[in-house]
XYZ file of C-alpha atoms in Angstrom:
661
model
C 11.592 237.176 58.351
C 14.136 238.423 61.141
C 16.126 235.278 60.856
C 16.040 236.163 57.385
C 17.102 239.093 57.861
C 19.985 238.022 59.635
C 21.556 235.822 57.017
C 24.327 237.188 54.762
C 23.370 237.870 51.232
C 25.525 234.522 50.260
C 23.343 232.682 52.348
C 20.517 234.402 51.406
C 21.161 233.854 47.903
C 21.894 230.126 48.255
C 18.476 229.590 49.866
C 16.548 231.617 46.866
C 18.182 228.617 44.885
C 17.608 225.949 46.897
C 14.475 226.450 48.185
C 12.409 226.421 44.829
C 14.437 223.496 43.654
C 13.606 221.353 47.163
C 10.067 222.058 46.119
C 10.736 220.507 42.647
C 12.458 217.941 43.873
C 9.413 216.755 46.680
C 6.919 217.188 43.969
C 8.599 214.604 41.467
C 9.450 212.320 43.911
C 5.763 212.074 44.905
C 4.705 211.717 41.122
C 7.245 209.726 40.557
C 6.296 207.376 43.619
C 3.012 207.505 42.693
C 3.853 205.738 39.092
C 5.919 203.107 40.612
C 3.500 202.335 43.100
C 0.233 201.546 40.242
C 3.313 199.822 37.640
C 5.852 197.997 40.048
C 3.079 194.964 41.675
C 2.091 194.367 38.126
C 5.402 193.986 37.400
C 6.143 191.792 40.340
C 3.204 189.805 39.336
C 4.004 188.809 35.976
C 7.365 188.108 36.987
C 6.228 185.951 39.872
C 3.926 184.082 37.556
C 6.991 183.124 35.074
C 9.156 182.173 37.211
C 6.508 179.671 38.868
C 5.633 178.262 35.478
C 9.281 177.820 34.582
C 9.562 175.929 37.709
C 6.336 173.784 37.144
C 7.637 172.976 33.676
C 11.000 171.583 35.213
C 9.610 169.765 37.773
C 7.178 168.388 35.356
C 10.103 167.079 32.977
C 12.335 165.988 35.943
C 9.226 163.421 37.330
C 7.957 162.548 34.037
C 11.671 161.952 32.704
C 11.376 158.863 35.556
C 8.163 157.759 35.033
C 9.232 157.064 31.320
C 12.479 155.424 32.892
C 10.550 153.233 34.978
C 7.762 152.856 31.766
C 10.667 151.144 29.965
C 12.155 149.052 32.062
C 8.330 147.690 33.310
C 7.750 146.588 29.192
C 11.168 143.787 29.935
C 9.670 140.165 29.189
C 11.655 138.488 32.102
C 9.806 140.515 34.626
C 6.382 138.876 33.661
C 8.296 135.017 33.970
C 6.694 132.975 36.612
C 9.388 133.072 38.536
C 10.157 133.710 42.292
C 10.714 137.085 42.886
C 14.117 136.542 44.214
C 14.972 135.637 40.881
C 14.997 138.970 39.610
C 17.439 140.436 42.089
C 20.483 140.416 39.897
C 18.082 142.045 37.059
C 17.494 145.085 39.664
C 20.910 145.381 41.167
C 22.260 145.898 37.854
C 19.951 148.346 36.902
C 19.593 150.425 39.791
C 21.766 153.735 39.031
C 23.786 154.333 42.485
C 24.475 157.644 43.984
C 21.680 159.243 42.298
C 18.329 160.473 42.922
C 16.622 157.213 43.053
C 16.511 155.939 46.294
C 15.377 152.405 45.607
C 14.103 149.986 42.732
C 11.310 147.287 43.799
C 9.950 144.601 41.771
C 6.435 143.016 43.080
C 4.873 139.407 41.388
C 1.023 139.345 41.362
C 0.868 138.055 44.678
C 2.480 141.195 46.661
C 5.637 139.663 47.222
C 8.163 142.322 46.647
C 12.146 142.532 46.473
C 14.297 145.685 46.079
C 17.697 145.947 44.537
C 19.293 145.581 48.397
C 17.557 142.177 48.683
C 14.779 143.278 51.094
C 11.517 140.912 50.570
C 8.415 143.207 51.392
C 4.920 142.463 51.295
C 3.032 145.492 49.714
C -0.115 143.627 48.811
C -2.452 146.132 51.201
C -1.169 148.791 49.706
C -3.319 151.239 47.628
C -0.990 151.681 44.634
C -0.740 147.764 44.437
C -4.344 147.562 44.413
C -5.121 150.373 41.997
C -2.727 149.235 39.068
C -2.726 145.092 39.889
C -6.044 144.183 42.072
C -8.191 146.059 40.776
C -6.154 147.362 37.441
C -7.678 150.593 37.139
C -4.957 152.347 36.284
C -1.340 151.123 34.400
C 1.057 153.998 35.841
C 0.926 155.775 38.827
C 3.057 158.618 40.718
C 2.060 158.502 44.423
C 2.094 161.839 46.632
C 5.611 161.706 48.595
C 5.934 160.222 51.854
C 8.622 159.891 54.414
C 11.179 157.038 53.489
C 11.605 154.308 56.191
C 15.389 154.274 54.631
C 16.763 157.828 54.896
C 14.431 159.684 56.833
C 13.747 161.940 53.779
C 10.467 162.919 51.509
C 10.392 160.471 48.654
C 7.696 160.323 45.692
C 7.012 156.887 44.399
C 6.491 156.096 40.493
C 5.181 152.555 39.815
C 4.222 150.853 36.508
C 1.989 147.619 35.993
C 3.936 144.706 34.353
C 1.784 142.902 31.783
C 2.530 139.231 30.900
C 2.425 138.127 27.206
C -0.963 137.622 26.995
C -1.974 141.167 28.688
C -2.638 139.842 32.135
C -1.420 142.142 35.182
C 1.754 140.358 36.386
C 2.818 142.783 39.157
C 4.431 146.198 39.297
C 7.611 147.516 38.975
C 8.379 150.951 41.097
C 11.161 153.405 42.259
C 11.436 155.814 44.877
C 12.591 159.497 44.208
C 14.252 161.340 46.544
C 12.542 164.800 46.462
C 15.518 166.749 47.847
C 16.079 167.773 44.123
C 12.600 169.401 43.770
C 13.324 171.697 47.324
C 16.827 172.641 45.437
C 14.336 173.733 42.064
C 11.748 175.583 44.442
C 14.575 177.318 46.372
C 15.767 179.031 43.028
C 12.541 181.136 42.916
C 13.363 184.726 43.845
C 10.830 187.714 43.507
C 12.336 189.462 45.778
C 13.664 189.905 49.300
C 11.597 187.736 51.732
C 10.393 185.549 48.798
C 10.253 182.129 48.611
C 9.241 178.770 46.439
C 7.378 175.428 47.931
C 5.745 172.596 46.176
C 2.913 170.751 47.560
C 1.289 167.781 46.611
C -2.462 166.628 45.766
C -3.806 166.990 49.720
C -2.041 170.170 50.448
C 0.863 168.859 52.136
C 4.203 170.826 51.727
C 6.927 168.478 49.789
C 9.554 171.211 49.407
C 9.899 174.677 51.565
C 12.900 176.264 52.451
C 12.099 175.665 56.163
C 13.196 171.872 56.463
C 10.849 171.436 59.581
C 7.645 172.509 57.369
C 8.344 169.549 54.993
C 5.704 166.682 55.400
C 4.490 168.452 58.422
C 2.285 171.861 57.125
C -1.048 171.308 55.113
C -2.373 174.158 53.365
C -5.703 173.157 53.737
C -5.656 173.334 57.588
C -2.720 175.940 58.193
C -4.795 178.535 59.553
C -6.135 175.929 62.488
C -2.828 174.599 63.399
C -0.389 176.624 62.111
C -1.921 180.524 62.600
C -2.527 181.399 59.081
C -5.072 183.741 58.358
C -6.916 182.686 54.769
C -4.753 179.883 53.590
C -7.346 177.233 54.216
C -9.917 179.061 52.003
C -7.139 179.638 49.190
C -6.013 176.261 49.000
C -9.114 175.259 47.603
C -8.051 177.271 45.050
C -4.433 176.396 44.571
C -5.653 172.611 44.330
C -8.348 173.126 41.956
C -6.122 172.640 39.118
C -5.586 176.205 37.353
C -3.133 178.715 38.050
C -3.767 181.908 40.381
C -2.994 184.239 43.004
C -4.133 185.889 46.623
C -3.045 186.967 49.564
C -2.619 185.333 53.087
C -1.940 186.736 56.370
C 1.477 185.103 58.070
C 1.329 183.688 61.742
C 3.846 187.081 62.037
C 1.047 189.107 61.260
C 2.780 189.980 57.767
C 0.454 190.342 54.595
C 1.923 188.384 51.718
C 0.901 187.331 48.439
C 0.926 183.894 46.915
C 1.006 182.980 43.118
C 1.011 179.123 42.134
C 1.208 176.600 38.908
C 0.032 173.020 38.970
C 2.650 170.458 37.744
C 2.229 169.004 34.732
C 1.661 165.408 34.565
C 0.787 165.675 38.549
C -1.288 166.468 41.274
C 1.629 169.113 42.688
C 1.058 172.260 42.525
C 4.295 175.191 42.719
C 3.857 178.516 44.460
C 5.868 181.251 45.385
C 4.995 183.349 48.532
C 6.067 186.817 48.140
C 5.826 189.832 51.158
C 3.461 192.848 50.643
C 6.867 194.799 51.176
C 8.490 193.274 48.371
C 6.384 195.382 46.399
C 7.344 198.756 47.850
C 10.588 197.727 47.935
C 11.585 198.644 44.131
C 9.580 201.458 44.574
C 11.549 202.691 47.700
C 14.872 201.618 46.413
C 14.372 203.984 43.145
C 13.271 206.871 45.089
C 16.411 206.684 47.037
C 18.662 206.477 44.368
C 16.492 209.299 42.262
C 16.888 211.278 45.907
C 20.543 210.549 46.237
C 20.992 212.041 42.646
C 19.438 214.952 42.938
C 20.559 215.685 46.634
C 24.479 215.245 44.902
C 23.224 218.031 41.603
C 21.540 220.268 44.507
C 24.835 220.214 46.510
C 26.717 220.636 43.249
C 24.800 223.694 42.020
C 24.668 225.430 45.480
C 28.683 224.953 45.344
C 28.623 226.979 42.330
C 26.707 229.178 42.742
C 28.215 229.848 46.290
C 31.167 230.254 44.529
C 29.902 232.460 42.075
C 28.360 235.020 44.914
C 31.601 235.175 46.808
C 33.764 236.094 43.799
C 30.775 238.982 43.246
C 30.665 240.251 46.638
C 33.667 239.905 47.823
C 34.031 243.803 47.500
C 31.289 244.505 49.940
C 32.770 241.750 52.327
C 36.130 243.647 52.289
C 34.496 247.060 52.495
C 32.684 245.886 55.774
C 35.648 244.302 57.017
C 37.831 247.412 56.784
C 34.941 249.529 58.617
C 34.609 247.296 61.233
C 38.371 247.440 62.025
C 37.909 251.422 61.975
C 35.317 251.144 64.096
C 37.069 248.743 66.472
C 40.159 250.745 66.584
C 42.370 248.218 64.690
C 42.020 249.611 60.927
C 44.956 250.687 58.723
C 43.898 254.096 57.694
C 46.518 254.345 54.914
C 44.900 251.406 52.916
C 42.544 251.943 50.082
C 39.883 249.828 48.368
C 40.528 249.258 44.866
C 37.532 250.132 42.381
C 37.220 247.494 39.868
C 33.736 248.417 38.394
C 31.377 251.339 37.873
C 28.643 249.999 39.699
C 27.207 250.249 42.905
C 29.833 247.871 44.227
C 32.701 250.439 43.009
C 30.781 253.383 44.056
C 30.886 251.965 47.561
C 34.819 251.869 47.372
C 35.257 255.348 45.989
C 33.102 256.434 48.777
C 34.983 254.871 51.786
C 37.904 255.695 50.230
C 37.158 259.426 50.041
C 35.681 258.870 54.151
C 39.207 257.134 55.073
C 41.314 259.932 53.614
C 39.323 262.384 56.087
C 39.428 260.091 58.798
C 43.093 259.975 58.208
C 44.275 263.666 58.058
C 41.823 264.340 61.419
C 43.546 261.630 63.167
C 46.531 262.744 62.215
C 46.357 265.954 64.163
C 44.493 264.318 67.161
C 47.512 261.869 67.388
C 49.609 265.258 67.637
C 47.912 266.462 70.416
C 47.861 262.694 72.202
C 51.333 262.533 71.923
C 51.868 266.318 73.912
C 49.178 264.460 76.484
C 51.681 261.591 76.630
C 54.782 263.275 77.218
C 53.130 264.577 80.372
C 51.595 261.717 81.230
C 55.293 260.182 81.215
C 56.209 262.799 83.841
C 53.515 262.007 86.056
C 53.957 258.413 85.632
C 57.876 259.112 86.527
C 56.629 260.813 89.684
C 54.183 258.603 90.464
C 56.025 255.710 90.136
C 58.853 257.350 92.596
C 56.179 258.043 95.136
C 55.186 254.385 94.860
C 58.505 252.943 95.384
C 59.026 255.550 98.556
C 55.779 254.365 99.966
C 56.899 250.880 99.310
C 59.465 251.539 101.575
C 57.580 253.490 104.404
C 55.156 249.884 103.795
C 58.750 248.261 104.742
C 59.329 250.636 107.611
C 56.112 249.845 109.010
C 56.264 246.178 108.470
C 59.589 246.265 109.997
C 58.617 247.964 113.361
C 55.551 245.328 113.290
C 58.043 242.971 113.307
C 59.991 244.847 116.134
C 57.423 244.426 118.352
C 55.931 241.145 117.634
C 59.379 240.263 118.524
C 59.449 242.531 122.281
C 55.605 240.212 122.533
C 57.285 237.112 121.848
C 60.234 238.050 124.279
C 57.636 238.782 127.379
C 55.758 235.764 126.430
C 58.816 233.814 127.010
C 59.900 235.565 129.941
C 56.535 234.993 131.672
C 56.800 231.401 130.376
C 60.156 230.887 131.870
C 59.248 232.142 135.100
C 56.083 230.128 135.635
C 58.337 226.979 134.636
C 60.793 228.016 137.333
C 58.323 227.970 139.576
C 56.667 224.859 138.760
C 60.411 223.032 138.950
C 60.924 224.397 142.358
C 57.446 222.822 143.381
C 58.658 219.521 142.028
C 62.210 219.638 143.690
C 60.102 220.122 146.762
C 58.265 217.252 146.175
C 61.106 215.260 144.467
C 62.610 215.526 148.764
C 59.545 214.664 149.910
C 59.281 211.725 148.402
C 62.540 211.046 148.748
C 62.230 211.201 152.732
C 59.094 208.840 152.409
C 61.032 206.069 150.446
C 64.230 206.373 153.360
C 61.302 206.172 155.815
C 59.872 202.519 154.007
C 63.547 201.464 153.399
C 64.078 201.453 157.423
C 60.644 200.070 158.180
C 61.420 197.118 156.205
C 65.165 196.521 157.482
C 62.830 196.355 160.768
C 60.727 193.707 159.410
C 63.645 191.848 158.167
C 65.642 191.921 161.654
C 62.610 190.074 163.505
C 62.108 187.561 160.645
C 65.725 186.594 161.257
C 64.918 186.397 165.407
C 62.221 184.307 164.600
C 64.276 181.953 162.463
C 66.875 181.419 165.492
C 64.280 180.443 168.203
C 62.873 177.784 165.225
C 66.298 176.923 164.624
C 67.007 176.285 168.459
C 63.633 174.245 168.855
C 64.706 172.645 165.758
C 67.842 171.403 167.773
C 66.148 170.535 170.850
C 63.365 168.622 169.122
C 66.543 166.306 167.229
C 68.490 165.736 170.678
C 65.254 164.239 172.225
C 64.853 162.242 169.024
C 68.231 160.499 169.618
C 67.612 159.721 173.087
C 63.912 157.893 172.819
C 65.787 156.733 169.915
C 68.422 155.200 171.974
C 65.845 153.906 174.681
C 63.621 151.974 171.954
C 66.506 150.667 171.085
C 66.982 149.451 174.565
C 63.471 148.473 175.582
C 63.478 146.119 172.108
C 66.422 144.489 173.308
C 64.939 143.724 176.936
C 61.223 142.747 175.527
C 62.530 140.361 173.070
C 59.125 139.527 171.399
C 56.679 141.495 173.343
C 58.147 144.783 172.636
C 55.418 146.982 174.706
C 58.143 149.479 175.576
C 59.514 149.857 171.933
C 55.469 151.194 170.475
C 55.801 153.719 173.240
C 58.820 154.918 172.620
C 58.236 154.746 168.680
C 55.000 157.124 169.123
C 57.391 159.779 170.929
C 59.312 159.413 168.007
C 56.556 160.126 165.548
C 55.193 163.017 167.578
C 58.473 164.536 167.596
C 59.141 164.181 163.981
C 55.241 165.914 163.307
C 56.689 168.759 165.200
C 59.974 168.484 163.416
C 58.191 168.897 160.096
C 56.231 171.748 161.120
C 58.945 173.441 162.192
C 60.611 173.150 158.773
C 57.710 174.848 157.030
C 57.667 177.561 159.465
C 61.225 178.464 158.347
C 60.701 178.113 154.618
C 57.607 180.644 154.818
C 60.116 182.805 157.227
C 62.860 182.389 154.995
C 60.571 183.512 151.987
C 59.315 186.633 153.768
C 62.804 187.671 154.388
C 63.767 187.358 150.777
C 60.983 189.304 149.793
C 61.530 192.000 152.099
C 65.191 192.454 151.098
C 63.683 192.718 147.348
C 61.505 195.216 148.652
C 63.960 197.093 150.357
C 66.408 197.126 147.108
C 63.284 199.014 145.151
C 62.956 201.802 147.583
C 66.415 202.300 147.515
C 66.394 202.529 144.145
C 63.467 204.944 143.721
C 65.478 207.262 146.468
C 68.296 207.476 144.101
C 66.282 208.481 141.091
C 64.361 210.945 143.278
C 67.718 212.451 144.315
C 68.562 212.616 139.971
C 65.772 214.562 139.477
C 66.209 217.530 142.551
C 69.320 217.596 140.483
C 68.088 218.113 137.215
C 65.253 220.351 138.369
C 67.819 222.888 140.500
C 69.807 223.197 136.908
C 66.766 223.763 134.753
C 65.736 226.477 137.174
C 69.423 228.091 136.553
C 68.685 227.954 132.668
C 65.306 229.778 133.290
C 67.441 232.318 135.010
C 69.732 232.915 132.167
C 67.024 233.046 129.314
C 65.118 235.842 131.420
C 68.426 238.121 131.136
C 68.782 237.500 127.343
C 65.231 238.521 126.930
C 65.519 241.652 128.509
C 68.460 242.243 126.339
C 66.582 241.709 123.144
C 63.475 244.042 124.078
C 65.866 246.889 124.408
C 67.225 246.713 121.092
C 63.770 246.374 119.826
C 62.794 249.749 121.404
C 65.549 251.399 119.767
C 64.928 249.883 116.164
C 61.188 251.316 116.447
C 62.540 254.424 117.509
C 64.573 254.860 114.034
C 61.874 253.457 111.872
C 59.833 256.251 112.999
C 61.995 259.006 111.964
C 62.492 257.563 108.634
C 58.714 257.610 108.359
C 58.578 261.522 109.145
C 60.811 262.134 106.352
C 59.142 260.130 103.567
C 55.846 261.628 104.350
C 57.100 265.105 103.493
C 58.689 263.925 100.316
C 55.471 262.599 99.366
C 53.625 265.761 100.096
C 55.805 267.804 97.231
C 55.766 265.414 95.196
C 51.901 265.263 95.243
C 52.034 269.252 94.500
C 54.005 268.202 90.827
C 51.112 265.895 90.146
C 48.581 268.857 90.193
C 50.768 270.998 87.985
C 50.875 268.212 85.140
C 47.121 267.772 85.519
C 46.584 270.819 84.688
C 48.298 270.965 81.571
C 46.992 267.380 80.433
C 43.562 269.415 80.595
C 44.334 271.881 78.312
C 45.369 269.297 75.515
C 42.065 267.704 76.263
C 39.955 270.528 75.608
C 42.051 270.967 72.052
C 41.022 266.931 71.439
C 37.646 267.589 72.391
C 37.305 270.662 69.741
C 38.644 268.653 66.857
C 36.021 265.748 67.706
C 32.980 267.981 67.523
C 33.971 268.359 63.997
C 32.072 264.799 63.680
C 28.898 264.497 64.184
C 28.113 261.732 66.775
C 24.761 261.540 66.738
C 21.822 262.887 69.557
C 24.206 262.454 72.365
C 25.910 265.561 73.686
C 29.313 265.344 75.468
C 29.762 265.942 78.980
C 30.430 269.817 80.142
C 34.107 269.880 81.235
C 34.469 272.424 84.272
C 36.920 274.544 84.205
C 37.755 274.352 87.928
C 38.495 270.891 88.054
C 42.184 271.523 88.352
C 43.188 270.588 92.261
C 44.388 272.663 94.159
C 47.839 272.297 95.704
C 48.111 270.434 99.250
C 48.590 273.986 101.799
C 50.605 271.612 104.094
C 53.808 269.503 102.691
C 54.288 267.301 105.576
C 50.164 266.269 105.212
C 49.786 263.160 103.075
C 46.222 264.558 102.133
C 47.282 265.535 98.771
C 45.832 262.442 97.110
C 42.946 263.987 95.544
C 45.163 265.301 93.159
C 44.888 262.492 90.489
C 40.925 262.370 90.769
C 41.354 264.937 88.247
C 42.967 262.878 85.308
C 40.486 260.296 85.888
C 37.343 262.234 85.852
C 38.610 263.930 82.200
C 39.209 259.810 81.312
C 35.644 259.085 82.334
C 34.074 262.080 79.752
C 36.527 261.456 77.191
C 35.806 257.559 76.661
C 32.557 257.703 75.934
C 33.195 260.644 73.190
C 35.545 257.634 71.424
C 33.252 254.864 71.722
C 30.555 257.175 70.168
C 32.836 257.890 67.450
């Protein structure tokens, strides 16, 4: 009920119209659904039965036409002549209709020898239809249940007739094989509703025509429950093959309930039928209900649109009154606006009462506005003073910021001076270390030079030894020559001399290796001496740079001292300006206090005007007569800031009253 009370008048009126209509539509839908559910099944049964009977008659006329045609051909006397079957090939080829439903035309004599229109010889003496027509003679014409053709691989039916001679004896038979494709087209035309399909079975329950090609000649209704998963089809097939039309229900392998209607084909042992899903019986009902619901929904929407338009036209004055009062309640209403009185009913009375109320409000609030303008003028003066006070305060803050910046510069300069002193000390230490390293490098260079001199002396001795060995080698070689000349072939002395020569040669080789090693050592010592000399030169350069940096640091210390002096002077100036601004601020606070007292009197007058209206049980907060703060006793002190609190307190009292109004 609370939700319904929050609806607008238009919504309530639409609900009052729509709910009964919806209830009526639901009741009518239930009644129509029950009536249709009782009437539709019988209608579908009748339509299905008529279609099945029509298709059965069509198939009967179709197959009987071929039987009549074949029977007429079998009466030709030329077939009864006792001649080889091959002699009838021309006759068969001439009468075969190419490109039609007839797949083959053949003739067989009394012995079973057979020839087709294409010249293919066969022996059908053991075929059951040959025995029935020729051997046993129990029938003159026969329609054999369809089988899979050996030529096309499709289902074909066999029509055969007995050929009699002039004495009435059975001289053979004439037959045709007819394609069952046309029968499938006929059964496919059966349509009882969505999901329905037609079929044709032979005398054994074998499916001849079916929309699913894989079921043709493979599905048998007499054992479909066991092989294909149907439920109830085996038992129902006995009634289907009983020779009378009828209907029944089975369950498909998918679990869907279906209804079968059938009719036998006259002149054959075949049966035509249709399978209809049980959902087809309710599909028509559902379709009709959807159409009715759609039409009813459209009519309901149209009716609601008309009712809503009429309601909005009738209730528009009330909506305008509510909007105007809402604007006044929010402080945004135009009090010069009046509602137009168009009728003498309750809506007209509401408009007149609203106009009188707004007129009284306009007169009262005009006086309130006059007093508000007075308060506004005082507030403007106070705002100007406050703005100037704020500007001076900002200037004082800027001075303080400048003072802070100067102190920061002083701190930075002092810190920089300390860092420069530490840096000078470190550079001096580095200069001493560099000097010490230069001395050590010079000592190492002297030691290396001594080693080079010693190696050179050794080289001189070895070279003298080599010279001596070379001299002795020459003498020995001379002696060896003399001895060799004296000895002739004996050459003993020559062998001794040759041995000595080899010994001296070995010593010469050893001395040569020593010379090479000493030369390599001398070269290395020379390189190391060169590196040491370069290192000494670099150390001397570092000493020079360190001394230069020490001089620069001392200069920076002097500049920092000068910046400290200038910063201290700026701090003194800023403090003097802050003192002057403080005195001026105290004077402005005193002026603000006087303006606050005047604003209080105007606010009391506004409160008296507002008290003429009935605002409910709430009472306005009492206003103290001593709310005006005293003027500051010491104009130099910035303690006059409590003065602005009086207007804030008054505002806190006035705002609830305006909201209640």
